[in-house]
CSV table of C-alpha atoms in Angstrom, one decimal:
chain,number,residue,atom,x,y,z
A,1,MET,CA,6.5,12.7,3.6
A,2,MET,CA,10.0,12.7,4.9
A,3,VAL,CA,11.2,10.6,7.8
A,4,GLU,CA,14.8,10.0,8.9
A,5,TYR,CA,16.2,6.9,10.6
A,6,PRO,CA,19.8,6.6,11.5
A,7,GLY,CA,21.3,3.4,10.2
A,8,GLU,CA,24.5,1.5,10.9
A,9,ASN,CA,27.9,2.7,9.8
A,10,GLU,CA,26.8,6.3,9.9
A,11,VAL,CA,24.3,5.8,7.1
A,12,SER,CA,21.2,7.9,7.5
A,13,LEU,CA,18.0,6.7,5.8
A,14,SER,CA,15.2,9.1,4.9
A,15,TYR,CA,11.9,8.2,3.3
A,16,CYS,CA,9.7,10.0,0.9
A,17,LEU,CA,6.8,9.3,-1.5
A,18,LYS,CA,7.1,9.8,-5.2
A,19,SER,CA,4.3,9.5,-7.7
A,20,LEU,CA,4.8,6.5,-9.9
A,21,ASP,CA,5.5,7.6,-13.5
A,22,LEU,CA,7.1,6.0,-16.6
A,23,GLN,CA,10.6,6.9,-15.3
A,24,HIS,CA,10.1,4.6,-12.4
A,25,ALA,CA,8.3,1.8,-14.3
A,26,GLN,CA,11.2,-0.7,-14.2
A,27,VAL,CA,12.1,-0.1,-10.5
A,28,ALA,CA,8.4,-0.5,-9.6
A,29,GLN,CA,8.2,-3.7,-11.5
A,30,ASP,CA,11.3,-5.0,-9.7
A,31,LEU,CA,9.9,-3.9,-6.4
A,32,LEU,CA,6.6,-5.7,-7.1
A,33,ALA,CA,8.5,-8.9,-8.0
A,34,VAL,CA,10.2,-8.9,-4.5
A,35,LEU,CA,7.0,-7.9,-2.7
A,36,LYS,CA,5.2,-10.9,-4.4
A,37,GLN,CA,7.9,-13.2,-3.2
A,38,GLU,CA,7.7,-11.9,0.4
A,39,SER,CA,3.9,-12.1,0.7
A,40,ASP,CA,0.8,-13.5,-0.9
A,41,THR,CA,-1.0,-10.1,-0.5
A,42,PHE,CA,-1.1,-9.5,-4.2
A,43,GLN,CA,-2.4,-13.1,-4.9
A,44,LEU,CA,-5.2,-12.5,-2.4
A,45,ALA,CA,-6.1,-9.3,-4.0
A,46,ASP,CA,-6.1,-10.8,-7.5
A,47,GLU,CA,-8.2,-13.8,-6.4
A,48,LEU,CA,-10.7,-11.6,-4.5
A,49,ALA,CA,-11.0,-9.3,-7.5
A,50,ARG,CA,-11.7,-12.3,-9.7
A,51,GLN,CA,-14.4,-13.5,-7.3
A,52,GLN,CA,-15.9,-10.1,-6.9
A,53,SER,CA,-16.1,-9.4,-10.7
A,54,GLN,CA,-19.1,-11.6,-10.7
A,55,SER,CA,-21.0,-9.4,-8.2
A,56,ILE,CA,-20.0,-5.8,-9.0
A,57,ASP,CA,-22.4,-3.0,-8.4
A,58,GLU,CA,-22.0,-1.3,-11.8
A,59,GLU,CA,-23.6,2.0,-10.6
A,60,GLU,CA,-21.2,2.3,-7.6
A,61,LEU,CA,-18.2,1.4,-9.8
A,62,ASP,CA,-19.1,4.1,-12.4
A,63,ALA,CA,-19.4,6.8,-9.7
A,64,GLU,CA,-16.0,5.9,-8.1
A,65,ALA,CA,-14.3,5.5,-11.5
A,66,THR,CA,-14.7,9.2,-12.2
A,67,LEU,CA,-12.3,10.1,-9.4
A,68,PRO,CA,-8.5,10.0,-10.1
A,69,ALA,CA,-6.3,7.1,-9.3
A,70,LYS,CA,-2.8,7.4,-8.1
A,71,THR,CA,0.1,5.2,-7.2
A,72,TRP,CA,3.1,6.2,-5.1
A,73,LEU,CA,6.4,4.5,-4.4
A,74,VAL,CA,7.9,4.7,-1.0
A,75,TRP,CA,11.6,5.6,-1.5
A,76,ALA,CA,14.5,5.1,0.9
A,77,GLU,CA,17.4,7.5,0.4
A,78,ALA,CA,20.7,6.5,2.1
A,79,GLU,CA,23.2,9.2,2.8
A,80,THR,CA,26.6,8.7,4.2
A,81,ALA,CA,29.3,11.0,5.4
A,82,THR,CA,31.2,10.4,2.1
A,83,ASP,CA,28.3,11.5,-0.2
A,84,SER,CA,29.2,14.3,-2.6
A,85,ASP,CA,28.4,15.5,-6.1
A,86,ASP,CA,30.7,12.7,-7.5
A,87,ASN,CA,29.2,10.1,-5.1
A,88,PRO,CA,25.5,10.8,-4.7
A,89,ALA,CA,23.2,9.2,-2.1
A,90,LEU,CA,21.7,5.8,-2.8
A,91,SER,CA,18.0,5.9,-3.6
A,92,TYR,CA,15.6,2.9,-4.0
A,93,PRO,CA,12.0,2.0,-3.5
A,94,VAL,CA,10.9,0.0,-0.4
A,95,GLY,CA,7.1,0.1,-0.8
A,96,ILE,CA,4.2,1.0,-2.9
A,97,GLY,CA,0.7,2.5,-2.1
A,98,SER,CA,-2.2,3.2,-4.4
A,99,ILE,CA,-5.8,4.5,-4.5
A,100,SER,CA,-8.1,3.5,-7.4
A,101,SER,CA,-11.9,3.8,-7.3
A,102,GLY,CA,-11.7,4.2,-3.6
A,103,GLU,CA,-9.7,1.1,-2.9
A,104,VAL,CA,-6.5,1.5,-0.9
A,105,GLY,CA,-3.6,-0.8,-1.4
A,106,ILE,CA,-0.2,-0.8,0.3
A,107,ALA,CA,2.9,-3.0,0.6
A,108,ILE,CA,6.2,-2.4,2.3
A,109,LEU,CA,9.2,-4.6,1.9
A,110,HIS,CA,9.6,-6.9,5.0
A,111,ASP,CA,13.0,-5.3,6.0
A,112,TYR,CA,11.3,-1.8,6.2
A,113,GLN,CA,8.2,-2.8,8.1
A,114,ASN,CA,7.5,-1.7,11.7
A,115,GLN,CA,9.2,1.7,11.1
A,116,GLY,CA,6.0,3.8,10.7
A,117,LEU,CA,6.2,3.8,6.9
A,118,GLY,CA,2.8,2.2,6.4
A,119,ARG,CA,1.1,4.8,8.7
A,120,LEU,CA,2.8,7.7,7.0
A,121,THR,CA,2.1,6.4,3.5
A,122,ILE,CA,-1.6,5.7,4.2
A,123,GLN,CA,-2.0,9.1,6.0
A,124,SER,CA,-0.5,10.8,2.9
A,125,MET,CA,-2.8,8.8,0.7
A,126,ILE,CA,-5.9,9.8,2.8
A,127,ASP,CA,-4.8,13.5,2.6
A,128,TRP,CA,-4.6,13.3,-1.2
A,129,ALA,CA,-7.9,11.5,-1.5
A,130,VAL,CA,-9.6,14.3,0.5
A,131,GLN,CA,-8.0,16.9,-1.8
A,132,VAL,CA,-9.3,15.3,-4.9
A,133,GLY,CA,-12.8,14.6,-3.7
A,134,TYR,CA,-13.1,11.1,-2.4
A,135,GLU,CA,-15.9,10.6,0.1
A,136,ARG,CA,-14.7,7.2,1.3
A,137,LEU,CA,-11.9,4.8,1.0
A,138,TRP,CA,-12.0,1.0,1.5
A,139,LEU,CA,-9.7,-2.0,1.7
A,140,ASP,CA,-9.6,-5.7,2.4
A,141,VAL,CA,-7.3,-7.1,4.9
A,142,ASP,CA,-6.5,-10.7,6.0
A,143,ILE,CA,-7.9,-11.2,9.5
A,144,THR,CA,-4.7,-12.9,10.5
A,145,ASN,CA,-2.7,-9.7,9.7
A,146,ALA,CA,-2.8,-8.2,13.2
A,147,PRO,CA,-0.3,-5.4,12.6
A,148,ALA,CA,-2.2,-4.1,9.6
A,149,ARG,CA,-5.6,-4.5,11.3
A,150,HIS,CA,-4.3,-2.5,14.3
A,151,LEU,CA,-3.0,0.3,12.0
A,152,TYR,CA,-6.3,0.5,10.1
A,153,ASP,CA,-8.1,0.7,13.5
A,154,GLU,CA,-5.9,3.6,14.5
A,155,LEU,CA,-6.4,5.4,11.2
A,156,GLY,CA,-10.2,5.0,11.5
A,157,PHE,CA,-11.0,2.3,8.9
A,158,ALA,CA,-14.0,0.6,10.4
A,159,VAL,CA,-14.9,-3.1,9.8
A,160,VAL,CA,-17.9,-3.5,7.5
A,161,PRO,CA,-20.1,-6.0,9.3
A,162,GLY,CA,-21.0,-9.1,7.2
A,163,ALA,CA,-18.5,-8.3,4.4
A,164,GLU,CA,-15.9,-11.0,5.2
A,165,GLN,CA,-14.9,-13.1,2.3
A,166,SER,CA,-13.0,-16.4,2.1
A,167,VAL,CA,-10.4,-16.7,-0.6
A,168,GLN,CA,-8.5,-19.9,-1.5
A,169,LEU,CA,-5.2,-19.4,-3.3
A,170,PRO,CA,-3.7,-21.8,-5.9
A,171,ASN,CA,-1.4,-23.1,-3.1
A,172,LYS,CA,-4.5,-24.1,-1.2
A,173,ARG,CA,-4.0,-21.5,1.5
A,174,GLN,CA,-7.4,-20.4,2.8
A,175,ALA,CA,-7.7,-16.7,3.9
A,176,THR,CA,-10.5,-14.7,5.4
A,177,LEU,CA,-10.6,-11.0,4.4
A,178,GLU,CA,-12.5,-8.4,6.2
A,179,ARG,CA,-13.7,-5.2,4.3
A,180,ARG,CA,-12.8,-1.9,6.0
A,181,GLU,CA,-14.0,1.6,5.1
A,182,LEU,CA,-13.1,5.1,6.0
A,183,SER,CA,-15.5,7.9,5.6
A,184,LEU,CA,-13.9,11.2,4.5
A,185,VAL,CA,-16.9,13.4,4.7
């Protein structure tokens, strides 16, 4: 995935996905720290996983666990008119996406949202999932997150009726998450 956006002061930003590996471990950790400050998405996911661990369908989990998992970083690369071999372009992560056991997760830094990065990232993730043999993908989304819900609607993730779950975070925020699934067959 490569998308270019002209920026201010003749800086051009392009975006790409890179597989997360040990070389990127520290920048991924730093990115996650910022994402966790910007949103409670990861707290919601952790709390929901804790609640669901008491009612896991072991057969379904075993079947999905045989498929590969993958995590990508969404990288911004800034190029200016003064870039050269001595002064290379600036490159840094602005988001993360993953698929594990059919579950899709994505987070983009606030300053980089509403530029189409989420759509392109999820579409790339769907393409990869089809290539490696997934039959379905799923995710949970806060029902108050209208932009994400709209994106998932457009990408074909259907609401699973009756699968809403309430989650209360340590800060007492109450959220309702809806389950969505995408059939890949």
